[in-house]
Structure formats: structure tokens, C-alpha cells
């Protein structure tokens, strides 16, 4: 899979991309992640990429020219062909987007290619959306200083879903939010059997696979109900 990141701050990604899981996946040829600098497509002596909003208001907006031209320079005929299932997704990271879910990530993982647009300043000129028609994605109901950290969230979570990226292919299936019931994983334990008076639940030591599976399912249901309650609260 190829992932293109369109950003004003490509240097923010360097150590993240070289890190263990992503670094290994790239070396193994499972992932091809490329960084494009929006400023390379700016014109004029000042290479301006942002400007004040028409009608007034605070902050600066990313201008349409550099962003659209940067993305267009990445698109091939294959990316633009109109098929029922597109091979390329363009995602714009913005707090006003659709909240990111495991289901959206699973869909991204089926693409040949994804292009992630990172905003800075107060946001994007609307004509960037009108021209590129990206999917708008938010990583949560809070405002980051830019889309870069949000793009890293997507890259990390999508990479785990690409066959061969995780050492043990079962671990992505077992992850929280995965599978048909999309339950959160319950508590897990490793050695020692006792830590500061806290014991590993007896059932996990029983060797009874059915009992262990039933216990884990029940714990997952409880953890999911708790999280649903937190979400309603906010
Ligand atoms: N850019 C700024 N805040 C963001 C958020 N919450 N999600 C995605 N992109 C963002």
C-alpha cells in the first residue's frame, strides 16, 4: 500500500516513520510512505501558502493553489479512474470531519493508495474540498494545531491492518474494535501470578479454554458498556 502525506511540516514524520513497526513494514515493501511539502507548490518570492479569510475573522487559511497542485502532482490516471470501488482515497484531516473509527480504517486498508491532507493555521480554503472531494476525517472532538498528528494516527492504525505488517497476524483480529461485534478488549495479565497482593484471575490459570473464552467475552462486554457510557457523557 502507498500512503502520501501532504503537509507543510514533513520533518515531523521522520522519526515516526523510521520507528520499528512502520520502518520494518517499509523495508519489507509492504508500505510505501511518501511525504510531499505543500510549500514546494507555492509561487512568488515569499512562497506563500496561507492568507487571511475573506470577510474577516481570526487566523490564516491554506490557499487552494499550492494544496491542489501538490495533490494533483501525485495523482496518476489510475487514481482518477471512476470505478465502483475507488483504489485511492483522499482524506483531509480536520476537526469538522467524520469521527475516525476502526471501520473507516479497515476500509482505508483495502485501498491501493491513500493521500492524507494535513492542514495548519485555521483550516483549508473551501475550494480545496470542492476540487479534490476528499473524505473529511476527525480523530476526536478536540482541536490539534494541525493535521500531522492526526495523519500519524491513521498511518499507524492502517499499517496494523495490512497483512504481514504485524508479526502475529492474529493480533490485529483480536484488537479492540475489531471483528463483527467490535468489542473493546478486557483486562489481560502476564507474569508474575501475584503483584503487590493483586492476583491473576483464577480462571486464566485453569487451562479450561472454554471457560477462559467465556470470561474474556464477558470482560469485553463490560469494558464496551463502560466506554459507551463515557461516550454518552461527553
Ligand atoms: N486538525 C486539527 N484538529 C484535528 C482533529 N481533531 N482531527 C483531525 N485533524 C485535525
Tab-separated table of C-alpha atoms and ligand atoms in Angstrom:
chain	number	residue	atom	x	y	z
A	1	UNK	CA	0.000	0.000	0.000
A	2	UNK	CA	1.150	3.515	-0.734
A	3	UNK	CA	0.453	6.414	1.618
A	4	UNK	CA	1.179	10.013	0.587
A	5	UNK	CA	1.219	12.713	3.238
A	6	UNK	CA	0.650	16.268	2.038
A	7	UNK	CA	1.949	18.642	4.702
A	8	UNK	CA	3.816	21.861	5.443
A	9	UNK	CA	5.920	20.002	8.027
A	10	UNK	CA	7.334	16.787	6.524
A	11	UNK	CA	10.137	16.785	9.108
A	12	UNK	CA	7.560	15.980	11.836
A	13	UNK	CA	7.171	12.482	10.344
A	14	UNK	CA	10.779	11.369	10.078
A	15	UNK	CA	11.370	9.558	13.376
A	16	UNK	CA	7.763	8.336	13.435
A	17	UNK	CA	8.144	6.653	10.038
A	18	UNK	CA	11.561	5.215	10.832
A	19	UNK	CA	10.207	3.641	14.054
A	20	UNK	CA	10.050	-0.112	14.473
A	21	UNK	CA	6.716	-1.304	13.030
A	22	UNK	CA	6.496	1.235	10.194
A	23	UNK	CA	10.218	1.130	9.443
A	24	UNK	CA	10.155	-2.661	9.138
A	25	UNK	CA	6.979	-2.633	7.017
A	26	UNK	CA	8.559	-0.151	4.602
A	27	UNK	CA	11.790	-2.131	4.359
A	28	UNK	CA	9.743	-5.284	3.675
A	29	UNK	CA	7.970	-3.483	0.812
A	30	UNK	CA	4.538	-3.754	2.477
A	31	UNK	CA	4.178	0.001	2.847
A	32	UNK	CA	5.459	2.858	0.703
A	33	UNK	CA	5.038	6.138	2.621
A	34	UNK	CA	5.983	9.405	0.908
A	35	UNK	CA	5.970	12.970	2.147
A	36	UNK	CA	5.097	15.960	-0.053
A	37	UNK	CA	5.728	19.524	1.034
A	38	UNK	CA	2.882	21.910	0.130
A	39	UNK	CA	5.371	24.778	0.098
A	40	UNK	CA	7.109	23.253	-2.937
A	41	UNK	CA	3.975	24.225	-4.896
A	42	UNK	CA	3.780	27.813	-3.639
A	43	UNK	CA	4.612	30.651	-6.019
A	44	UNK	CA	6.180	34.092	-5.611
A	45	UNK	CA	9.261	35.242	-3.781
A	46	UNK	CA	7.693	34.532	-0.380
A	47	UNK	CA	6.333	31.106	-1.370
A	48	UNK	CA	3.099	31.993	0.395
A	49	UNK	CA	0.793	29.083	1.307
A	50	UNK	CA	-1.738	30.814	3.572
A	51	UNK	CA	-3.724	34.056	3.713
A	52	UNK	CA	-6.380	35.902	5.740
A	53	UNK	CA	-10.015	34.783	5.349
A	54	UNK	CA	-12.298	36.877	3.128
A	55	UNK	CA	-14.987	38.532	5.253
A	56	UNK	CA	-12.640	38.830	8.213
A	57	UNK	CA	-12.036	36.554	11.154
A	58	UNK	CA	-9.060	35.222	13.029
A	59	UNK	CA	-6.118	33.256	11.702
A	60	UNK	CA	-4.955	32.218	8.289
A	61	UNK	CA	-6.301	29.691	5.794
A	62	UNK	CA	-4.351	27.391	3.499
A	63	UNK	CA	-4.666	28.771	-0.048
A	64	UNK	CA	-6.163	26.425	-2.648
A	65	UNK	CA	-3.411	26.629	-5.314
A	66	UNK	CA	-0.451	25.003	-3.515
A	67	UNK	CA	-2.537	22.244	-1.864
A	68	UNK	CA	-4.497	21.286	-5.004
A	69	UNK	CA	-1.404	21.368	-7.217
A	70	UNK	CA	0.556	19.291	-4.716
A	71	UNK	CA	-2.167	16.595	-4.684
A	72	UNK	CA	-2.604	16.717	-8.478
A	73	UNK	CA	1.126	16.149	-8.921
A	74	UNK	CA	0.696	12.871	-7.024
A	75	UNK	CA	-2.333	11.565	-8.914
A	76	UNK	CA	-1.955	9.176	-11.805
A	77	UNK	CA	-4.586	8.180	-14.410
A	78	UNK	CA	-5.199	5.015	-12.374
A	79	UNK	CA	-6.068	7.094	-9.284
A	80	UNK	CA	-8.626	9.159	-11.194
A	81	UNK	CA	-10.452	6.328	-12.997
A	82	UNK	CA	-14.088	6.107	-11.924
A	83	UNK	CA	-14.676	2.601	-10.623
A	84	UNK	CA	-17.325	1.362	-8.189
A	85	UNK	CA	-14.623	0.766	-5.556
A	86	UNK	CA	-12.017	3.531	-5.783
A	87	UNK	CA	-8.409	2.354	-5.486
A	88	UNK	CA	-7.301	5.680	-3.984
A	89	UNK	CA	-8.783	7.563	-1.028
A	90	UNK	CA	-8.035	11.212	-0.340
A	91	UNK	CA	-8.576	12.057	3.340
A	92	UNK	CA	-8.489	15.596	4.727
A	93	UNK	CA	-7.687	15.783	8.443
A	94	UNK	CA	-9.951	18.334	10.084
A	95	UNK	CA	-11.817	18.612	13.415
A	96	UNK	CA	-15.033	19.123	11.401
A	97	UNK	CA	-14.733	15.696	9.746
A	98	UNK	CA	-16.379	12.344	10.360
A	99	UNK	CA	-15.072	10.780	13.589
A	100	UNK	CA	-12.435	8.130	12.795
A	101	UNK	CA	-13.481	4.546	13.567
A	102	UNK	CA	-11.930	1.106	13.133
A	103	UNK	CA	-14.453	0.520	10.322
A	104	UNK	CA	-13.151	3.542	8.365
A	105	UNK	CA	-9.571	2.324	8.919
A	106	UNK	CA	-10.476	-1.144	7.643
A	107	UNK	CA	-11.861	0.456	4.501
A	108	UNK	CA	-8.677	2.531	4.029
A	109	UNK	CA	-6.614	-0.650	4.415
A	110	UNK	CA	-8.329	-2.128	1.327
A	111	UNK	CA	-7.135	0.766	-0.881
A	112	UNK	CA	-4.106	0.605	-3.128
A	113	UNK	CA	-3.267	4.116	-2.028
A	114	UNK	CA	-4.335	6.820	0.437
A	115	UNK	CA	-3.451	10.503	0.333
A	116	UNK	CA	-3.608	12.352	3.664
A	117	UNK	CA	-4.022	16.151	3.606
A	118	UNK	CA	-2.737	17.895	6.728
A	119	UNK	CA	-3.962	21.400	7.463
A	120	UNK	CA	-2.366	24.056	9.633
A	121	UNK	CA	-3.484	27.510	10.679
A	122	UNK	CA	-7.265	27.944	10.872
A	123	UNK	CA	-8.031	25.401	8.159
A	124	UNK	CA	-8.442	24.992	4.412
A	125	UNK	CA	-9.981	27.251	1.763
A	126	UNK	CA	-13.315	25.555	0.890
A	127	UNK	CA	-12.302	25.239	-2.780
A	128	UNK	CA	-9.701	22.631	-1.815
A	129	UNK	CA	-12.621	20.368	-0.772
A	130	UNK	CA	-14.710	21.382	-3.776
A	131	UNK	CA	-11.873	20.456	-6.155
A	132	UNK	CA	-10.384	17.320	-4.571
A	133	UNK	CA	-13.572	15.999	-2.897
A	134	UNK	CA	-11.710	14.338	-0.034
A	135	UNK	CA	-13.249	12.386	2.821
A	136	UNK	CA	-13.159	14.669	5.872
A	137	UNK	CA	-11.811	12.842	8.909
A	138	UNK	CA	-11.519	13.924	12.552
A	139	UNK	CA	-9.544	11.966	15.142
A	140	UNK	CA	-11.583	13.369	18.032
A	141	UNK	CA	-13.651	16.234	19.366
A	142	UNK	CA	-10.725	18.476	20.181
A	143	UNK	CA	-8.574	20.808	18.109
A	144	UNK	CA	-4.962	19.935	17.310
A	145	UNK	CA	-2.536	22.540	15.976
A	146	UNK	CA	-2.514	20.722	12.667
A	147	UNK	CA	-3.457	17.541	10.853
A	148	UNK	CA	0.015	15.962	11.131
A	149	UNK	CA	-0.583	14.130	14.416
A	150	UNK	CA	-3.995	13.008	13.109
A	151	UNK	CA	-2.318	11.668	9.939
A	152	UNK	CA	0.129	9.708	12.114
A	153	UNK	CA	-2.836	8.163	13.941
A	154	UNK	CA	-4.257	6.964	10.609
A	155	UNK	CA	-0.914	5.670	9.303
A	156	UNK	CA	-0.234	3.725	12.498
A	157	UNK	CA	-3.712	2.191	12.707
A	158	UNK	CA	-3.962	1.346	8.969
A	159	UNK	CA	-0.484	-0.220	8.914
A	160	UNK	CA	-1.538	-2.742	11.586
A	161	UNK	CA	-4.307	-3.945	9.253
A	162	UNK	CA	-2.061	-4.660	6.267
A	163	UNK	CA	-1.374	-8.393	6.012
A	164	UNK	CA	2.190	-9.190	7.058
A	165	UNK	CA	2.852	-5.934	8.954
A	166	UNK	CA	2.178	-7.417	12.396
A	167	UNK	CA	4.372	-10.381	13.295
A	168	UNK	CA	1.413	-12.381	14.538
A	169	UNK	CA	-1.423	-11.841	12.063
A	170	UNK	CA	-3.943	-12.867	14.727
A	171	UNK	CA	-3.184	-9.885	16.940
A	172	UNK	CA	-4.943	-7.353	14.677
A	173	UNK	CA	-8.040	-9.597	14.580
A	174	UNK	CA	-8.072	-9.717	18.391
A	175	UNK	CA	-7.615	-5.953	18.792
A	176	UNK	CA	-10.262	-3.828	20.439
A	177	UNK	CA	-12.942	-2.617	17.971
A	178	UNK	CA	-12.148	-5.449	15.527
A	179	UNK	CA	-14.320	-8.368	14.435
A	180	UNK	CA	-18.059	-8.448	13.935
A	181	UNK	CA	-19.095	-7.483	17.483
A	182	UNK	CA	-16.483	-4.668	17.733
A	183	UNK	CA	-15.947	-5.144	21.459
A	184	UNK	CA	-13.150	-3.493	23.416
A	185	UNK	CA	-10.571	-5.895	24.807
A	186	UNK	CA	-10.928	-6.665	28.510
A	187	UNK	CA	-8.075	-6.830	31.053
A	188	UNK	CA	-5.036	-9.029	30.327
A	189	UNK	CA	-2.389	-10.474	32.628
A	190	UNK	CA	1.173	-11.765	32.364
A	191	UNK	CA	3.716	-12.963	34.944
A	192	UNK	CA	4.051	-12.760	37.908
A	193	UNK	CA	0.907	-14.501	39.221
A	194	UNK	CA	0.859	-12.094	42.159
A	195	UNK	CA	1.915	-8.432	42.123
A	196	UNK	CA	1.683	-6.406	45.358
A	197	UNK	CA	-1.092	-8.668	46.571
A	198	UNK	CA	-3.014	-8.489	43.285
A	199	UNK	CA	-3.697	-11.963	41.859
A	200	UNK	CA	-4.189	-13.064	38.265
A	201	UNK	CA	-7.859	-14.186	37.996
A	202	UNK	CA	-8.073	-17.906	38.725
A	203	UNK	CA	-9.929	-18.684	35.503
A	204	UNK	CA	-6.904	-17.674	33.379
A	205	UNK	CA	-4.776	-20.265	35.173
A	206	UNK	CA	-7.398	-23.011	34.859
A	207	UNK	CA	-6.349	-24.328	31.441
A	208	UNK	CA	-10.081	-24.588	30.583
A	209	UNK	CA	-10.200	-22.930	27.151
A	210	UNK	CA	-13.998	-22.623	27.036
A	211	UNK	CA	-14.177	-21.011	30.491
A	212	UNK	CA	-11.344	-18.641	29.553
A	213	UNK	CA	-13.080	-17.657	26.288
A	214	UNK	CA	-16.400	-17.082	28.121
A	215	UNK	CA	-14.672	-14.976	30.810
A	216	UNK	CA	-12.852	-12.875	28.195
A	217	UNK	CA	-16.088	-12.282	26.281
A	218	UNK	CA	-17.853	-11.153	29.450
A	219	UNK	CA	-14.993	-8.803	30.363
A	220	UNK	CA	-15.046	-7.370	26.824
A	221	UNK	CA	-18.809	-6.746	27.017
A	222	UNK	CA	-18.387	-4.960	30.387
A	223	UNK	CA	-15.480	-2.817	29.078
A	224	UNK	CA	-17.528	-1.886	25.990
A	225	UNK	CA	-20.561	-0.910	28.093
A	226	UNK	CA	-18.333	1.258	30.295
A	227	UNK	CA	-16.852	3.010	27.283
A	228	UNK	CA	-20.268	3.543	25.691
A	229	UNK	CA	-21.310	5.206	28.962
A	230	UNK	CA	-18.264	7.558	28.870
A	231	UNK	CA	-19.073	8.487	25.258
A	232	UNK	CA	-22.696	9.338	26.102
A	233	UNK	CA	-21.435	11.519	28.932
A	234	UNK	CA	-19.421	13.661	26.539
B	1	LIG	N1	-6.710	19.032	12.813
B	1	LIG	C1	-6.891	19.741	13.932
B	1	LIG	N2	-7.643	19.082	14.829
B	1	LIG	C2	-7.940	17.872	14.246
B	1	LIG	C3	-8.702	16.759	14.676
B	1	LIG	N3	-9.304	16.712	15.859
B	1	LIG	N4	-8.812	15.710	13.823
B	1	LIG	C4	-8.220	15.758	12.605
B	1	LIG	N5	-7.494	16.796	12.155
B	1	LIG	C5	-7.356	17.853	12.967
